[in-house]
Amino acid sequence: MSIGNKKLNKEAIEEREYQVNIARTAKDTSTLVVLPTGLGKTIIALMVMADRLEKEESKKILFLAPTKPLVNQHSKDIEKLIEGEKPEVFTGEVRPEKRGEFWKKNDIIVSTPQVIKNDLMAKRIDLEEVSMIVFDEAHRAVGDYAYVFIGEAYQDVEGLTLGLTASPGSEIEDILSVCATLDFEHVEIRTKYDPDVVKYTNYLEKEWIEVKLPEEQKKIVSKLKKIKKKEIKKIQKFGFLENKNPKRISRKDLIKARGKIQSELHSSNESSLYRAASLIASSIKIDHAIDQAETQGPEGLREFLEKIKNEAESRGGSKASKRLMKSPEMKDVLAKLKNLKNDHPKIEKVNEIVKDQLEKKPNSRIIVFTNYRKTASKVTERLQNLEGTRPVRFIGQADREGDKGLKQKEQIETIEDFESGKFNVLVATSVGEEGLDIPATDLVVFYEPVPSEIRTIQRRGRTARKREGKVTILITKNTRDEAYYWSSKSREKKMHKNLMRLRDDLESEISVGDPMDVDKKGYKVVGKKSKKDLKRKQEEEESEKNDDQRSLMDFEREKEKEEKDKDEFEITVDTREQNSRVVEKLAKKDIKINTSQLSIGDYIVSEDTAVERKEVSDFLESITDGRLFSQAKALSENYRQPIIILEGEGLYEKRNIRDNAIYGALSSLACDFRIPVLSAKDEKETASLIATMVKRDSKQSDKGSLSVRKGKKSMSIYDTRKYILEGLPSVSGKLADRLLEHFGSIREIFTADEEELQEVKGIGPSTAEKIVSIILDD
């Protein structure tokens, strides 16, 4: 491969040896590319895409990116650099039915992953039509992120995957996990110090600046730490958290202890556990308050404490909030805050840094990163008073308690305005960290350090892309800012060390590729075969084994049956359940997912069967607040076969509810409402139960439409007509639907001859003869 691929706009692309070498490997082997920011990972993807478009003209390419601004940026790059291609952009703002239409018409789709996951579950799209998937920011392929679902779904397809990342994580296991999930068989690694890369890097100046917290703000922090210390000592009396200095207890320790308490609550009803859980909740709240006071400023702290105060004063407020607000120290904090007029010293320091940069270079572009929207607003407000500064806030799309997010169009316009110079300072939250290519950025300011090495690299990578750049990190002295800074630095150092180790050798899991075929810095993932290779081998063996036994007619019949089965298993899911693991697991069981805002039930299996899914805690709460019986009444009145699935363990231990009350509720559901209650240990079991119902009901009704000839409930006119037709020989619910769709009325069906009846799919000569015989009474 070379830059000369006829689909590439070679006049707009600078040929770089390392990009060509990596693309040469990636065009034939699923590859994870680890390359520093600003060194053209997207160009490598476009090279491979251009090659794929020539080889697989009838198939599509899917380019995934985690944020909408990034999706838009990639779409523009593709249109500019691959000649004759105009990709379609998929985001949540494009209606699902439109996405289905656009999918059929376009060769390249650029999308956020959640949209593709939803479309796969609803079977609006088919990955069999895709020859290649690009996973930008591939390090995200962990946990519940949509990349995981898509990657696993694509492992059954004969296609290519390409992953792009600048920061795969500090642990080797992280990299191997991403490779396994997205089926990468090869890893390509470059650093900015490699001989073929170094000439394309730009000098990056790095500095960190200390600021001191004013005495009055230090006193507030001291009071908050005193409250946290008291809460933690109480928790330690219950045996949770290590018996160490409360000052050394981090938020991570608190979250870990909370998980342990919640686990014990499943099997114990000890009141002490509820007390410990409440103390953990208050400690986490105070820890966040300390974070605001030390690293952000009084305004953010005031807003947060106001929320706690409102919660404490509300009728259903938590005990944790009520207890915090009653403490003498908190009352003192609120009094001090009321009289505090000064901002955090970082605000003024940002002004100084920006002013200095613009004086040195008036046409500079500057990005200021901060963790919180409130701080972003404050920084933007103060910068507006600075001569020559044209700041703009860049945030995510979600609305947050009176703070309206930016719509996708507004985000795109903001970035374009920043590039053009209409704005010269972009004050951004985390939405601006990943992948945005703004070549002209001269300075990046960290309002606070972040403990994640991945986020640090992403923030820093917004500058020194096309020319020299500078990064300035603000650190409040003797606060958690210092801990976060050194933590990130240590993790990044470890990541680079492990990448070098990975390049040199990874025992039997990753080995050096053949230098004749692969650049010496490329590595093949071995130790376990690709699932695609194993599947291909199994299919070949099975095909050879059965060649003599299978006729073309048998093959066509089996293929037709498979397609029919595949298409007709479906379920309607309430939108509130859409992102649950239950729905994800149902989709993996080849069930089409339709979503709708349901007023009754969580899962509609058929026109007769609805399922209400209740976790144990919600079930118990619904007994005490009365919801359970109103929901049961609605289910039983609207569905012939309502079902409740009770998910989780510890039904008789989880809350202070007498066992007799639970027995009474279960008995009432079974006897009064005739609703069976099925038990499931977890989401996996719930999904298996629902999937079995879907497939069972489909089989009973010709794989699709359940018979309405059950029960004695009142029926609609359509159901009555269907009921009549199902009385005819060999006419199922599905066939009744087809007859009504084809003829339009009972009269037309009953006056049709055998030949006309056979025009309906599923009715052969024998069935047509029987129907006519019954109608004419021959």
PDB file of N, CA and C in Angstrom, residues 37-38 192 198-206 357 360-361 363-367 438-444 460-472:
ATOM      1  N   THR A  37      -0.931  11.495  20.298  1.00  0.00           N
ATOM      2  CA  THR A  37      -1.884  12.438  19.707  1.00  0.00           C
ATOM      3  C   THR A  37      -1.185  13.356  18.707  1.00  0.00           C
ATOM      4  N   GLY A  38      -1.932  13.728  17.664  1.00  0.00           N
ATOM      5  CA  GLY A  38      -1.416  14.663  16.676  1.00  0.00           C
ATOM      6  C   GLY A  38      -0.539  14.044  15.605  1.00  0.00           C
ATOM      7  N   LYS A 192       6.716   9.012  20.380  1.00  0.00           N
ATOM      8  CA  LYS A 192       7.230  10.222  19.723  1.00  0.00           C
ATOM      9  C   LYS A 192       8.753  10.222  19.608  1.00  0.00           C
ATOM     10  N   VAL A 198       9.821  10.895  15.119  1.00  0.00           N
ATOM     11  CA  VAL A 198      10.298  12.081  15.832  1.00  0.00           C
ATOM     12  C   VAL A 198      10.318  13.350  14.971  1.00  0.00           C
ATOM     13  N   LYS A 199      10.593  13.200  13.683  1.00  0.00           N
ATOM     14  CA  LYS A 199      10.668  14.394  12.834  1.00  0.00           C
ATOM     15  C   LYS A 199       9.305  15.033  12.598  1.00  0.00           C
ATOM     16  N   TYR A 200       8.237  14.320  12.945  1.00  0.00           N
ATOM     17  CA  TYR A 200       6.896  14.870  12.754  1.00  0.00           C
ATOM     18  C   TYR A 200       6.299  15.415  14.058  1.00  0.00           C
ATOM     19  N   THR A 201       7.054  15.340  15.138  1.00  0.00           N
ATOM     20  CA  THR A 201       6.545  15.842  16.419  1.00  0.00           C
ATOM     21  C   THR A 201       6.959  17.305  16.602  1.00  0.00           C
ATOM     22  N   ASN A 202       6.213  17.997  17.444  1.00  0.00           N
ATOM     23  CA  ASN A 202       6.501  19.402  17.736  1.00  0.00           C
ATOM     24  C   ASN A 202       6.849  19.567  19.218  1.00  0.00           C
ATOM     25  N   TYR A 203       7.679  20.530  19.485  1.00  0.00           N
ATOM     26  CA  TYR A 203       8.109  20.760  20.861  1.00  0.00           C
ATOM     27  C   TYR A 203       6.908  21.151  21.739  1.00  0.00           C
ATOM     28  N   LEU A 204       6.817  20.519  22.882  1.00  0.00           N
ATOM     29  CA  LEU A 204       5.751  20.826  23.830  1.00  0.00           C
ATOM     30  C   LEU A 204       6.365  21.257  25.155  1.00  0.00           C
ATOM     31  N   GLU A 205       6.127  22.502  25.505  1.00  0.00           N
ATOM     32  CA  GLU A 205       6.607  23.013  26.789  1.00  0.00           C
ATOM     33  C   GLU A 205       5.589  22.683  27.875  1.00  0.00           C
ATOM     34  N   LYS A 206       6.069  22.144  28.993  1.00  0.00           N
ATOM     35  CA  LYS A 206       5.171  21.773  30.097  1.00  0.00           C
ATOM     36  C   LYS A 206       5.594  22.495  31.372  1.00  0.00           C
ATOM     37  N   GLN A 357      -0.167  35.031  27.398  1.00  0.00           N
ATOM     38  CA  GLN A 357      -0.067  34.334  26.109  1.00  0.00           C
ATOM     39  C   GLN A 357      -0.506  35.236  24.955  1.00  0.00           C
ATOM     40  N   LYS A 360       2.037  37.923  24.123  1.00  0.00           N
ATOM     41  CA  LYS A 360       3.187  37.392  23.380  1.00  0.00           C
ATOM     42  C   LYS A 360       2.794  37.047  21.948  1.00  0.00           C
ATOM     43  N   LYS A 361       1.589  36.504  21.809  1.00  0.00           N
ATOM     44  CA  LYS A 361       1.137  36.049  20.487  1.00  0.00           C
ATOM     45  C   LYS A 361      -0.355  36.348  20.359  1.00  0.00           C
ATOM     46  N   ASN A 363      -2.593  36.250  18.086  1.00  0.00           N
ATOM     47  CA  ASN A 363      -3.487  35.376  17.329  1.00  0.00           C
ATOM     48  C   ASN A 363      -3.556  33.954  17.895  1.00  0.00           C
ATOM     49  N   SER A 364      -3.158  33.796  19.144  1.00  0.00           N
ATOM     50  CA  SER A 364      -3.145  32.473  19.787  1.00  0.00           C
ATOM     51  C   SER A 364      -4.555  31.884  19.926  1.00  0.00           C
ATOM     52  N   ARG A 365      -4.587  30.547  19.976  1.00  0.00           N
ATOM     53  CA  ARG A 365      -5.791  29.810  20.377  1.00  0.00           C
ATOM     54  C   ARG A 365      -5.454  29.106  21.693  1.00  0.00           C
ATOM     55  N   ILE A 366      -6.361  29.226  22.661  1.00  0.00           N
ATOM     56  CA  ILE A 366      -6.114  28.690  24.009  1.00  0.00           C
ATOM     57  C   ILE A 366      -7.305  27.837  24.433  1.00  0.00           C
ATOM     58  N   ILE A 367      -7.012  26.681  25.034  1.00  0.00           N
ATOM     59  CA  ILE A 367      -8.073  25.844  25.622  1.00  0.00           C
ATOM     60  C   ILE A 367      -7.834  25.751  27.120  1.00  0.00           C
ATOM     61  N   ILE A 438      -7.740  20.432  16.557  1.00  0.00           N
ATOM     62  CA  ILE A 438      -7.722  21.884  16.352  1.00  0.00           C
ATOM     63  C   ILE A 438      -6.246  22.267  16.235  1.00  0.00           C
ATOM     64  N   PRO A 439      -5.695  22.180  15.019  1.00  0.00           N
ATOM     65  CA  PRO A 439      -4.246  22.299  14.826  1.00  0.00           C
ATOM     66  C   PRO A 439      -3.643  23.580  15.369  1.00  0.00           C
ATOM     67  N   ALA A 440      -4.409  24.661  15.412  1.00  0.00           N
ATOM     68  CA  ALA A 440      -3.843  25.972  15.758  1.00  0.00           C
ATOM     69  C   ALA A 440      -3.759  26.241  17.257  1.00  0.00           C
ATOM     70  N   THR A 441      -4.103  25.287  18.110  1.00  0.00           N
ATOM     71  CA  THR A 441      -4.103  25.537  19.552  1.00  0.00           C
ATOM     72  C   THR A 441      -2.671  25.693  20.069  1.00  0.00           C
ATOM     73  N   ASP A 442      -2.401  26.837  20.697  1.00  0.00           N
ATOM     74  CA  ASP A 442      -1.042  27.149  21.165  1.00  0.00           C
ATOM     75  C   ASP A 442      -0.832  26.812  22.629  1.00  0.00           C
ATOM     76  N   LEU A 443      -1.907  26.902  23.413  1.00  0.00           N
ATOM     77  CA  LEU A 443      -1.766  26.722  24.863  1.00  0.00           C
ATOM     78  C   LEU A 443      -2.960  25.940  25.410  1.00  0.00           C
ATOM     79  N   VAL A 444      -2.657  24.965  26.266  1.00  0.00           N
ATOM     80  CA  VAL A 444      -3.699  24.237  27.001  1.00  0.00           C
ATOM     81  C   VAL A 444      -3.462  24.455  28.492  1.00  0.00           C
ATOM     82  N   ARG A 460      -3.666  17.079  27.099  1.00  0.00           N
ATOM     83  CA  ARG A 460      -2.383  17.614  26.637  1.00  0.00           C
ATOM     84  C   ARG A 460      -2.262  17.526  25.112  1.00  0.00           C
ATOM     85  N   GLY A 461      -2.891  16.503  24.551  1.00  0.00           N
ATOM     86  CA  GLY A 461      -2.790  16.273  23.113  1.00  0.00           C
ATOM     87  C   GLY A 461      -3.544  17.256  22.245  1.00  0.00           C
ATOM     88  N   ARG A 462      -4.246  18.218  22.859  1.00  0.00           N
ATOM     89  CA  ARG A 462      -4.947  19.219  22.053  1.00  0.00           C
ATOM     90  C   ARG A 462      -4.017  20.305  21.543  1.00  0.00           C
ATOM     91  N   THR A 463      -2.751  20.312  21.986  1.00  0.00           N
ATOM     92  CA  THR A 463      -1.796  21.296  21.501  1.00  0.00           C
ATOM     93  C   THR A 463      -0.555  20.604  20.948  1.00  0.00           C
ATOM     94  N   ALA A 464       0.326  21.392  20.312  1.00  0.00           N
ATOM     95  CA  ALA A 464       1.557  20.893  19.677  1.00  0.00           C
ATOM     96  C   ALA A 464       1.245  19.859  18.600  1.00  0.00           C
ATOM     97  N   ARG A 465       0.152  20.068  17.881  1.00  0.00           N
ATOM     98  CA  ARG A 465      -0.233  19.127  16.829  1.00  0.00           C
ATOM     99  C   ARG A 465       0.412  19.504  15.488  1.00  0.00           C
ATOM    100  N   LYS A 466       0.348  20.774  15.139  1.00  0.00           N
ATOM    101  CA  LYS A 466       0.943  21.221  13.878  1.00  0.00           C
ATOM    102  C   LYS A 466       2.101  22.191  14.095  1.00  0.00           C
ATOM    103  N   ARG A 467       2.237  22.670  15.324  1.00  0.00           N
ATOM    104  CA  ARG A 467       3.326  23.593  15.654  1.00  0.00           C
ATOM    105  C   ARG A 467       3.597  23.484  17.151  1.00  0.00           C
ATOM    106  N   GLU A 468       4.604  24.215  17.620  1.00  0.00           N
ATOM    107  CA  GLU A 468       4.967  24.152  19.031  1.00  0.00           C
ATOM    108  C   GLU A 468       3.774  24.526  19.916  1.00  0.00           C
ATOM    109  N   GLY A 469       3.724  23.922  21.106  1.00  0.00           N
ATOM    110  CA  GLY A 469       2.631  24.210  22.020  1.00  0.00           C
ATOM    111  C   GLY A 469       3.096  24.229  23.462  1.00  0.00           C
ATOM    112  N   LYS A 470       2.173  24.574  24.340  1.00  0.00           N
ATOM    113  CA  LYS A 470       2.506  24.671  25.760  1.00  0.00           C
ATOM    114  C   LYS A 470       1.339  24.155  26.606  1.00  0.00           C
ATOM    115  N   VAL A 471       1.674  23.491  27.695  1.00  0.00           N
ATOM    116  CA  VAL A 471       0.674  23.015  28.656  1.00  0.00           C
ATOM    117  C   VAL A 471       1.015  23.579  30.026  1.00  0.00           C
ATOM    118  N   THR A 472       0.009  24.178  30.666  1.00  0.00           N
ATOM    119  CA  THR A 472       0.187  24.708  32.022  1.00  0.00           C
ATOM    120  C   THR A 472      -0.830  24.047  32.943  1.00  0.00           C
TER     121      THR A 472
END
